[in-house]
Tab-separated table of C-alpha atoms (C1' of nucleotides) in Angstrom:
chain	number	residue	atom	x	y	z
V	272	MET	CA	-55.568	-45.586	-16.997
V	273	ALA	CA	-55.934	-44.433	-13.459
V	274	LYS	CA	-58.972	-42.524	-12.350
V	275	HIS	CA	-59.108	-38.745	-11.764
V	276	LYS	CA	-62.459	-38.031	-10.129
V	277	THR	CA	-61.083	-36.671	-7.177
V	278	ASP	CA	-57.946	-35.222	-5.912
V	279	THR	CA	-57.819	-37.940	-3.006
V	280	ALA	CA	-55.678	-41.155	-2.905
V	281	GLU	CA	-58.726	-43.358	-1.560
V	282	GLN	CA	-59.997	-43.688	-5.369
V	283	LEU	CA	-56.648	-45.308	-6.380
V	284	THR	CA	-55.430	-48.482	-5.567
V	285	CYS	CA	-52.033	-49.485	-6.682
V	286	SER	CA	-52.793	-51.278	-10.181
V	287	ASP	CA	-54.687	-48.053	-10.729
V	288	VAL	CA	-51.711	-45.680	-10.748
V	289	SER	CA	-51.026	-44.348	-14.312
V	290	ASP	CA	-48.075	-44.528	-16.149
V	291	ALA	CA	-49.558	-43.642	-19.488
V	292	THR	CA	-47.598	-40.321	-19.665
V	293	LEU	CA	-44.017	-42.189	-19.478
V	294	ARG	CA	-44.932	-45.037	-21.073
V	295	ARG	CA	-45.760	-42.793	-24.272
V	296	LEU	CA	-41.925	-42.818	-24.629
V	297	LEU	CA	-39.973	-45.678	-25.888
V	298	GLY	CA	-36.943	-45.164	-23.440
V	299	TYR	CA	-39.425	-45.787	-20.811
V	300	ARG	CA	-40.006	-48.626	-22.015
V	301	ILE	CA	-36.499	-49.912	-23.269
V	302	ARG	CA	-35.626	-49.040	-19.601
V	303	ARG	CA	-37.928	-51.005	-17.789
V	304	ALA	CA	-37.492	-54.527	-20.083
V	305	SER	CA	-33.522	-53.715	-19.565
V	306	ASN	CA	-34.263	-53.440	-15.703
V	307	VAL	CA	-36.317	-57.328	-15.700
V	308	ILE	CA	-33.387	-58.759	-17.954
V	309	GLN	CA	-30.743	-57.555	-15.860
V	310	ALA	CA	-32.674	-58.976	-12.641
V	311	ASP	CA	-33.371	-62.227	-14.123
V	312	LEU	CA	-29.325	-62.395	-15.638
V	313	ALA	CA	-27.897	-61.537	-12.176
V	314	THR	CA	-29.950	-64.503	-10.896
V	315	THR	CA	-28.702	-66.713	-13.585
V	316	LEU	CA	-25.038	-65.459	-13.335
V	317	ALA	CA	-25.437	-66.044	-9.448
V	318	GLU	CA	-25.086	-69.536	-9.915
V	319	PHE	CA	-21.642	-69.340	-11.398
V	320	ASN	CA	-20.216	-66.997	-8.552
V	321	LEU	CA	-20.247	-63.939	-11.153
V	322	ARG	CA	-21.726	-61.068	-11.057
V	323	MET	CA	-22.755	-59.057	-14.401
V	324	ILE	CA	-19.317	-57.052	-14.513
V	325	THR	CA	-17.389	-60.052	-14.020
V	326	TYR	CA	-19.043	-62.220	-16.482
V	327	THR	CA	-18.335	-59.425	-19.001
V	328	ALA	CA	-14.770	-59.066	-18.286
V	329	LEU	CA	-14.304	-63.000	-18.261
V	330	VAL	CA	-16.169	-63.413	-21.543
V	331	LEU	CA	-14.075	-60.682	-23.271
V	332	VAL	CA	-10.706	-61.864	-21.845
V	333	VAL	CA	-11.578	-65.390	-23.234
V	334	ASP	CA	-12.242	-64.161	-26.702
V	335	ASN	CA	-9.484	-61.564	-26.632
V	336	PRO	CA	-6.482	-63.539	-24.731
V	337	GLY	CA	-3.744	-61.151	-23.765
V	338	LEU	CA	-6.118	-58.175	-23.521
V	339	ARG	CA	-4.671	-54.985	-21.370
V	340	GLN	CA	-6.586	-53.896	-18.181
V	341	SER	CA	-6.709	-50.302	-19.779
V	342	GLN	CA	-8.101	-51.883	-23.156
V	343	LEU	CA	-10.751	-54.006	-21.335
V	344	ALA	CA	-11.771	-50.999	-19.206
V	345	ASN	CA	-12.096	-49.101	-22.262
V	346	ALA	CA	-14.539	-52.059	-23.584
V	347	ILE	CA	-16.621	-52.138	-20.637
V	348	ASP	CA	-16.817	-48.700	-20.284
V	349	ILE	CA	-15.988	-48.243	-16.990
V	350	GLU	CA	-13.079	-46.523	-15.174
V	351	GLN	CA	-9.522	-48.115	-14.752
V	352	PRO	CA	-9.489	-48.077	-10.702
V	353	ASN	CA	-12.990	-49.829	-10.846
V	354	LEU	CA	-11.694	-52.570	-13.042
V	355	VAL	CA	-8.984	-53.394	-10.949
V	356	VAL	CA	-11.187	-54.674	-8.014
V	357	VAL	CA	-13.052	-56.877	-10.834
V	358	VAL	CA	-9.923	-58.496	-12.427
V	359	ASN	CA	-8.466	-59.082	-8.490
V	360	GLU	CA	-11.798	-61.027	-8.151
V	361	LEU	CA	-11.569	-62.954	-11.508
V	362	GLU	CA	-7.794	-63.460	-10.645
V	363	ARG	CA	-8.595	-64.765	-6.850
V	364	SER	CA	-11.297	-66.933	-7.950
V	365	GLY	CA	-8.637	-68.826	-10.320
V	366	LEU	CA	-10.790	-67.517	-13.620
V	367	ILE	CA	-8.125	-65.135	-15.222
V	368	GLU	CA	-4.159	-64.408	-14.783
V	369	ARG	CA	-2.211	-61.457	-14.826
V	370	THR	CA	1.000	-62.228	-17.343
V	371	GLN	CA	3.558	-59.810	-17.886
V	372	ALA	CA	3.157	-58.157	-21.348
V	373	ARG	CA	6.301	-58.658	-23.231
V	374	THR	CA	6.794	-55.167	-24.793
V	375	ASP	CA	5.479	-53.096	-21.990
V	376	ARG	CA	6.356	-53.755	-18.542
V	377	ARG	CA	3.847	-51.456	-16.993
V	378	ALA	CA	1.249	-53.188	-18.273
V	379	TYR	CA	-0.765	-56.972	-17.810
V	380	ALA	CA	-1.387	-59.342	-20.574
V	381	LEU	CA	-4.755	-60.753	-19.546
V	382	GLN	CA	-5.615	-64.577	-19.828
V	383	ALA	CA	-8.026	-67.190	-19.139
V	384	THR	CA	-7.188	-69.925	-17.127
V	385	ALA	CA	-8.471	-73.266	-18.396
V	386	ALA	CA	-11.034	-73.328	-15.670
V	387	GLY	CA	-11.687	-69.703	-16.498
V	388	ARG	CA	-12.830	-70.876	-19.971
V	389	THR	CA	-14.681	-73.894	-18.551
V	390	LEU	CA	-16.940	-71.497	-16.271
V	391	CYS	CA	-17.345	-69.103	-19.016
V	392	GLU	CA	-18.578	-71.905	-21.467
V	393	LYS	CA	-20.997	-73.139	-18.954
V	394	ALA	CA	-21.964	-69.470	-18.200
V	395	ILE	CA	-22.515	-68.634	-21.808
V	396	ASN	CA	-24.787	-71.567	-22.031
V	397	ALA	CA	-26.793	-70.603	-18.758
V	398	VAL	CA	-27.350	-67.011	-20.490
V	399	VAL	CA	-28.070	-68.107	-23.931
V	400	LYS	CA	-31.229	-69.909	-21.880
V	401	HIS	CA	-32.087	-66.852	-19.731
V	402	GLU	CA	-32.372	-65.100	-23.074
V	403	GLU	CA	-34.399	-67.452	-24.706
V	404	ARG	CA	-36.646	-67.191	-21.374
V	405	MET	CA	-36.683	-63.210	-21.713
V	406	LEU	CA	-37.553	-63.385	-25.119
V	407	LYS	CA	-39.668	-66.368	-25.801
V	408	ALA	CA	-42.704	-63.919	-27.065
V	409	LEU	CA	-40.841	-62.930	-30.011
V	410	ASP	CA	-40.381	-64.348	-32.909
V	411	SER	CA	-37.209	-64.089	-34.934
V	412	GLU	CA	-38.034	-61.217	-37.197
V	413	THR	CA	-39.123	-58.935	-34.535
V	414	ARG	CA	-35.951	-60.032	-32.392
V	415	ARG	CA	-33.818	-58.749	-35.551
V	416	THR	CA	-35.846	-55.723	-35.853
V	417	VAL	CA	-34.810	-54.995	-32.116
V	418	ALA	CA	-31.506	-55.990	-32.192
V	419	GLU	CA	-30.776	-53.590	-35.286
V	420	ALA	CA	-32.907	-50.690	-33.380
V	421	MET	CA	-30.843	-51.112	-30.275
V	422	GLU	CA	-27.600	-50.651	-32.380
V	423	ALA	CA	-29.002	-47.616	-34.310
V	424	ILE	CA	-29.899	-46.084	-30.678
V	425	SER	CA	-26.605	-47.066	-29.123
V	426	GLY	CA	-24.756	-45.414	-32.372
V	427	CYS	CA	-26.388	-41.990	-31.526
V	428	LYS	CA	-24.194	-41.632	-28.846
V	429	LYS	CA	-22.090	-38.835	-30.423
V	430	ASN	CA	-24.329	-37.003	-33.072
A	136	MET	CA	-13.758	-58.772	-35.234
A	137	ALA	CA	-10.491	-58.954	-33.101
A	138	LYS	CA	-7.315	-60.726	-34.150
A	139	HIS	CA	-6.446	-63.885	-32.650
A	140	LYS	CA	-3.682	-64.461	-33.944
A	141	THR	CA	-1.360	-64.470	-30.745
A	142	ASP	CA	-1.768	-64.534	-27.119
A	143	THR	CA	-0.355	-60.898	-26.637
A	144	ALA	CA	-1.915	-57.654	-26.741
A	145	GLU	CA	0.389	-55.865	-29.193
A	146	GLN	CA	-1.929	-56.898	-31.957
A	147	LEU	CA	-4.985	-55.237	-30.242
A	148	THR	CA	-5.638	-51.689	-30.242
A	149	CYS	CA	-8.411	-50.655	-28.640
A	150	SER	CA	-11.089	-50.672	-31.273
A	151	ASP	CA	-10.230	-54.082	-32.106
A	152	VAL	CA	-11.868	-55.633	-28.946
A	153	SER	CA	-14.149	-58.022	-30.017
A	154	ASP	CA	-17.381	-57.988	-27.965
A	155	ALA	CA	-19.027	-60.560	-31.004
A	156	THR	CA	-19.715	-63.285	-28.116
A	157	LEU	CA	-21.593	-60.537	-25.952
A	158	ARG	CA	-23.220	-58.934	-28.927
A	159	ARG	CA	-25.065	-62.083	-29.967
A	160	LEU	CA	-27.568	-61.613	-27.098
A	161	LEU	CA	-30.176	-59.473	-27.031
A	162	GLY	CA	-30.210	-58.544	-23.668
A	163	TYR	CA	-26.500	-57.112	-24.368
A	164	ARG	CA	-27.326	-54.679	-26.816
A	165	ILE	CA	-30.811	-53.756	-24.770
A	166	ARG	CA	-28.918	-52.556	-21.828
A	167	ARG	CA	-26.336	-50.786	-24.232
A	168	ALA	CA	-28.944	-48.965	-25.949
A	169	SER	CA	-30.688	-48.213	-22.229
A	170	ASN	CA	-27.427	-46.976	-21.089
A	171	VAL	CA	-26.827	-44.535	-23.849
A	172	ILE	CA	-30.460	-43.236	-23.498
A	173	GLN	CA	-30.317	-42.712	-19.770
A	174	ALA	CA	-27.135	-40.953	-20.327
A	175	ASP	CA	-28.687	-38.205	-22.765
A	176	LEU	CA	-31.659	-38.191	-20.340
A	177	ALA	CA	-29.900	-37.434	-17.358
A	178	THR	CA	-28.358	-34.604	-19.418
A	179	THR	CA	-31.700	-33.351	-20.369
A	180	LEU	CA	-33.467	-33.199	-17.409
A	181	ALA	CA	-30.280	-31.642	-15.307
A	182	GLU	CA	-31.365	-28.342	-17.040
A	183	PHE	CA	-34.693	-28.564	-15.061
A	184	ASN	CA	-32.977	-29.414	-11.840
A	185	LEU	CA	-34.342	-32.992	-12.357
A	186	ARG	CA	-32.993	-36.570	-11.906
A	187	MET	CA	-34.747	-39.397	-13.451
A	188	ILE	CA	-36.003	-40.885	-10.545
A	189	THR	CA	-37.534	-36.847	-9.542
A	190	TYR	CA	-38.956	-36.608	-13.054
A	191	THR	CA	-40.649	-40.033	-12.793
A	192	ALA	CA	-41.979	-39.132	-9.450
A	193	LEU	CA	-43.098	-35.581	-10.638
A	194	VAL	CA	-44.906	-37.052	-13.713
A	195	LEU	CA	-46.708	-39.763	-11.839
A	196	VAL	CA	-48.112	-37.152	-8.924
A	197	VAL	CA	-48.983	-34.696	-11.717
A	198	ASP	CA	-50.893	-37.709	-13.669
A	199	ASN	CA	-52.306	-38.935	-10.083
A	200	PRO	CA	-53.051	-36.522	-7.646
A	201	GLY	CA	-53.786	-37.495	-4.317
A	202	LEU	CA	-51.316	-40.219	-4.854
A	203	ARG	CA	-49.946	-41.811	-1.448
A	204	GLN	CA	-46.325	-42.244	-1.054
A	205	SER	CA	-46.667	-46.094	-0.560
A	206	GLN	CA	-48.390	-46.306	-4.258
A	207	LEU	CA	-45.686	-43.837	-5.640
A	208	ALA	CA	-42.918	-46.437	-4.385
A	209	ASN	CA	-45.071	-49.345	-5.372
A	210	ALA	CA	-45.284	-47.225	-8.983
A	211	ILE	CA	-41.745	-46.635	-9.390
A	212	ASP	CA	-40.564	-49.986	-7.922
A	213	ILE	CA	-38.269	-48.336	-5.390
A	214	GLU	CA	-38.118	-49.064	-1.548
A	215	GLN	CA	-40.110	-46.534	0.810
A	216	PRO	CA	-37.307	-45.275	2.623
A	217	ASN	CA	-35.383	-44.419	-0.757
A	218	LEU	CA	-38.574	-42.227	-1.944
A	219	VAL	CA	-38.890	-40.172	1.378
A	220	VAL	CA	-35.608	-38.326	-0.005
A	221	VAL	CA	-37.442	-38.025	-3.502
A	222	VAL	CA	-40.508	-36.647	-1.835
A	223	ASN	CA	-38.344	-34.326	0.383
A	224	GLU	CA	-36.394	-32.916	-2.524
A	225	LEU	CA	-39.345	-32.319	-4.719
A	226	GLU	CA	-41.058	-30.658	-1.887
A	227	ARG	CA	-38.034	-28.491	-1.134
A	228	SER	CA	-38.362	-27.485	-4.637
A	229	GLY	CA	-41.605	-26.304	-4.230
A	230	LEU	CA	-42.678	-28.883	-6.804
A	231	ILE	CA	-45.112	-30.859	-5.140
A	232	GLU	CA	-46.687	-30.910	-1.406
A	233	ARG	CA	-47.555	-33.637	1.303
A	234	THR	CA	-51.216	-32.795	2.171
A	235	GLN	CA	-52.775	-34.915	4.930
A	236	ALA	CA	-54.764	-37.976	3.523
A	237	ARG	CA	-58.569	-37.545	4.448
A	238	THR	CA	-59.565	-41.321	5.719
A	239	ASP	CA	-56.079	-42.102	7.061
A	240	ARG	CA	-54.114	-39.650	9.257
A	241	ARG	CA	-50.668	-42.125	8.877
A	242	ALA	CA	-50.717	-41.179	5.032
A	243	TYR	CA	-50.105	-38.128	2.754
A	244	ALA	CA	-52.259	-37.219	-0.406
A	245	LEU	CA	-49.303	-36.047	-2.774
A	246	GLN	CA	-50.215	-32.992	-4.903
A	247	ALA	CA	-48.393	-31.035	-7.408
A	248	THR	CA	-48.210	-27.114	-6.906
A	249	ALA	CA	-48.952	-25.181	-10.185
A	250	ALA	CA	-44.887	-24.602	-10.216
A	251	GLY	CA	-44.742	-28.272	-10.177
A	252	ARG	CA	-47.250	-28.658	-12.949
A	253	THR	CA	-45.573	-26.007	-15.198
A	254	LEU	CA	-41.922	-27.628	-14.480
A	255	CYS	CA	-43.383	-30.670	-15.341
A	256	GLU	CA	-44.867	-29.717	-18.665
A	257	LYS	CA	-41.773	-28.061	-19.511
A	258	ALA	CA	-39.473	-31.083	-18.952
A	259	ILE	CA	-41.673	-33.269	-20.746
A	260	ASN	CA	-41.557	-31.432	-23.970
A	261	ALA	CA	-37.937	-31.399	-23.516
A	262	VAL	CA	-37.794	-35.250	-22.629
A	263	VAL	CA	-40.239	-35.574	-26.283
A	264	LYS	CA	-37.054	-33.618	-28.099
A	265	HIS	CA	-34.480	-36.073	-26.428
A	266	GLU	CA	-36.806	-38.787	-27.279
A	267	GLU	CA	-36.667	-37.768	-30.974
A	268	ARG	CA	-33.022	-37.190	-30.840
A	269	MET	CA	-32.252	-41.001	-29.985
A	270	LEU	CA	-34.897	-42.330	-32.163
A	271	LYS	CA	-34.685	-40.377	-35.506
A	272	ALA	CA	-32.939	-43.226	-37.131
A	273	LEU	CA	-35.998	-45.846	-36.372
A	274	ASP	CA	-39.175	-45.445	-38.821
A	275	SER	CA	-42.306	-45.326	-37.171
A	276	GLU	CA	-43.225	-49.303	-37.655
A	277	THR	CA	-39.879	-49.877	-36.144
A	278	ARG	CA	-40.771	-48.124	-33.301
A	279	ARG	CA	-44.291	-49.960	-32.855
A	280	THR	CA	-42.533	-53.166	-32.994
A	281	VAL	CA	-39.586	-52.345	-30.547
A	282	ALA	CA	-42.182	-50.458	-28.103
A	283	GLU	CA	-44.404	-53.906	-28.244
A	284	ALA	CA	-41.502	-56.117	-27.691
A	285	MET	CA	-40.578	-54.148	-24.774
A	286	GLU	CA	-43.797	-54.879	-23.272
A	287	ALA	CA	-43.424	-58.468	-23.970
A	288	ILE	CA	-40.156	-58.683	-22.192
A	289	SER	CA	-41.610	-56.576	-19.341
A	290	GLY	CA	-44.386	-58.777	-19.318
A	291	CYS	CA	-41.644	-61.823	-18.701
A	292	LYS	CA	-40.914	-60.950	-14.909
A	293	LYS	CA	-43.063	-63.861	-13.509
A	294	ASN	CA	-43.535	-66.667	-15.204
Q	41	DT	C1'	5.827	-35.734	-20.286
Q	42	DA	C1'	2.688	-39.560	-21.059
Q	43	DT	C1'	0.487	-43.656	-20.004
Q	44	DT	C1'	-0.193	-48.167	-17.004
Q	45	DG	C1'	-1.942	-49.900	-12.950
Q	46	DT	C1'	-2.800	-48.999	-8.317
Q	47	DT	C1'	-4.791	-46.691	-3.767
Q	48	DA	C1'	-7.854	-44.048	-0.963
Q	49	DT	C1'	-11.712	-41.625	-1.533
Q	50	DA	C1'	-16.607	-40.098	-2.519
Q	51	DC	C1'	-20.905	-39.776	-4.176
Q	52	DT	C1'	-25.467	-42.142	-5.774
Q	53	DC	C1'	-28.314	-45.655	-5.833
Q	54	DT	C1'	-30.471	-49.287	-3.753
Q	55	DA	C1'	-31.783	-52.768	0.198
Q	56	DT	C1'	-33.003	-53.743	5.042
Q	57	DA	C1'	-33.857	-53.445	10.069
Q	58	DA	C1'	-36.110	-50.736	13.609
Q	59	DC	C1'	-38.934	-46.911	15.217
Q	60	DT	C1'	-43.478	-43.472	15.513
Q	61	DA	C1'	-48.153	-42.765	14.688
Q	62	DT	C1'	-51.949	-44.318	13.316
Q	63	DA	C1'	-55.417	-48.057	11.460
H	217	DT	C1'	-51.590	-57.211	14.688
H	218	DA	C1'	-50.670	-54.673	10.544
H	219	DT	C1'	-49.680	-50.303	7.777
H	220	DA	C1'	-47.701	-45.343	6.555
H	221	DG	C1'	-43.856	-42.544	6.939
H	222	DT	C1'	-39.689	-41.957	8.788
H	223	DT	C1'	-34.506	-42.838	10.010
H	224	DA	C1'	-30.122	-44.762	9.969
H	225	DT	C1'	-27.262	-47.866	7.991
H	226	DA	C1'	-24.729	-50.415	4.828
H	227	DG	C1'	-23.917	-52.287	0.616
H	228	DA	C1'	-23.455	-52.001	-4.600
H	229	DG	C1'	-21.796	-48.931	-8.537
H	230	DT	C1'	-19.196	-45.358	-10.299
H	231	DA	C1'	-16.387	-41.331	-10.415
H	232	DT	C1'	-11.899	-38.529	-9.635
H	233	DA	C1'	-7.080	-37.448	-7.522
H	234	DA	C1'	-2.843	-38.731	-6.957
H	235	DC	C1'	1.065	-41.792	-6.573
H	236	DA	C1'	4.604	-45.504	-8.425
H	237	DA	C1'	6.901	-47.697	-12.338
H	238	DT	C1'	7.511	-47.660	-16.680
H	239	DA	C1'	7.481	-45.631	-21.550
DNA sequence: TATTGTTATACTCTATAACTATA
DNA sequence: TATAGTTATAGAGTATAACAATA
């Protein structure tokens, strides 16, 4: 808690700044935790020359072979024009390929290459370790409770 | 779960895209929930002509009168140059003031104006309603568990 | 006429270097 | 020499309009 004896900054050191009002909100705490996780995840993925968005796209292509770009953009929840550069990056790295979709000559069927599948597996293993590092203070029941709570919040999107 | 019968996209509709691998990670779910909350919060704050960062800064100045910009930047965890535009915005809106710090003529002591305190209170009330909207599916014990879990994760920052 | 992928563009958010005035 | 605030700038991330090819 901060000191409120006077209106001057001299009473306040850095660690004295009170964010008690904000911390009362769960959304504030969730965002802070999310930021800490994202920062560590970015470091983890950098070893594989992946960004979070390219990692997410790679996993989805590996798990959903033949995916079209419009479907992938929808799944990641980004605009199609922004996905183009993500797919370009993954293709230039030799991790995925654009193959012509059979029934629609406008569309591409995205496929992971062997190298893409290999890197994806390694990256997933590293991310699992990152996850364990982040969550080591939480027992498995707490993790389950948090997981369900996050799904419930995400489900609030339209109501 | 997605269908994996063939390598073509024709089997996949949008809702069929499997993110099971990603969803296994709590970090992924936390980020998704955080995004949903942030989007709703932004809408909530727009009614007060506040962005999330200006809202956060305003609350901290109201709660910590006399705060210096360097302390505020540190509390929000943004770089000083980026805070300058935030403080400019709040000052131009008449919500806070830069007053000379008594003991250091380089520094400013940030103070909320009467209008700033009034708007802050209204905004906080709206944010509390937003929070209740987001969390209505969670009972109070779950909320407590999640709150503690988020703090534990945030505390993992340096280890 | 609508959709897939693309280009160009703009706007926000964030990060760094360099400056000024003080300390 | 170091610090508080500032300026300028550059890099991400994200959003929209408009186009070509195809449905």
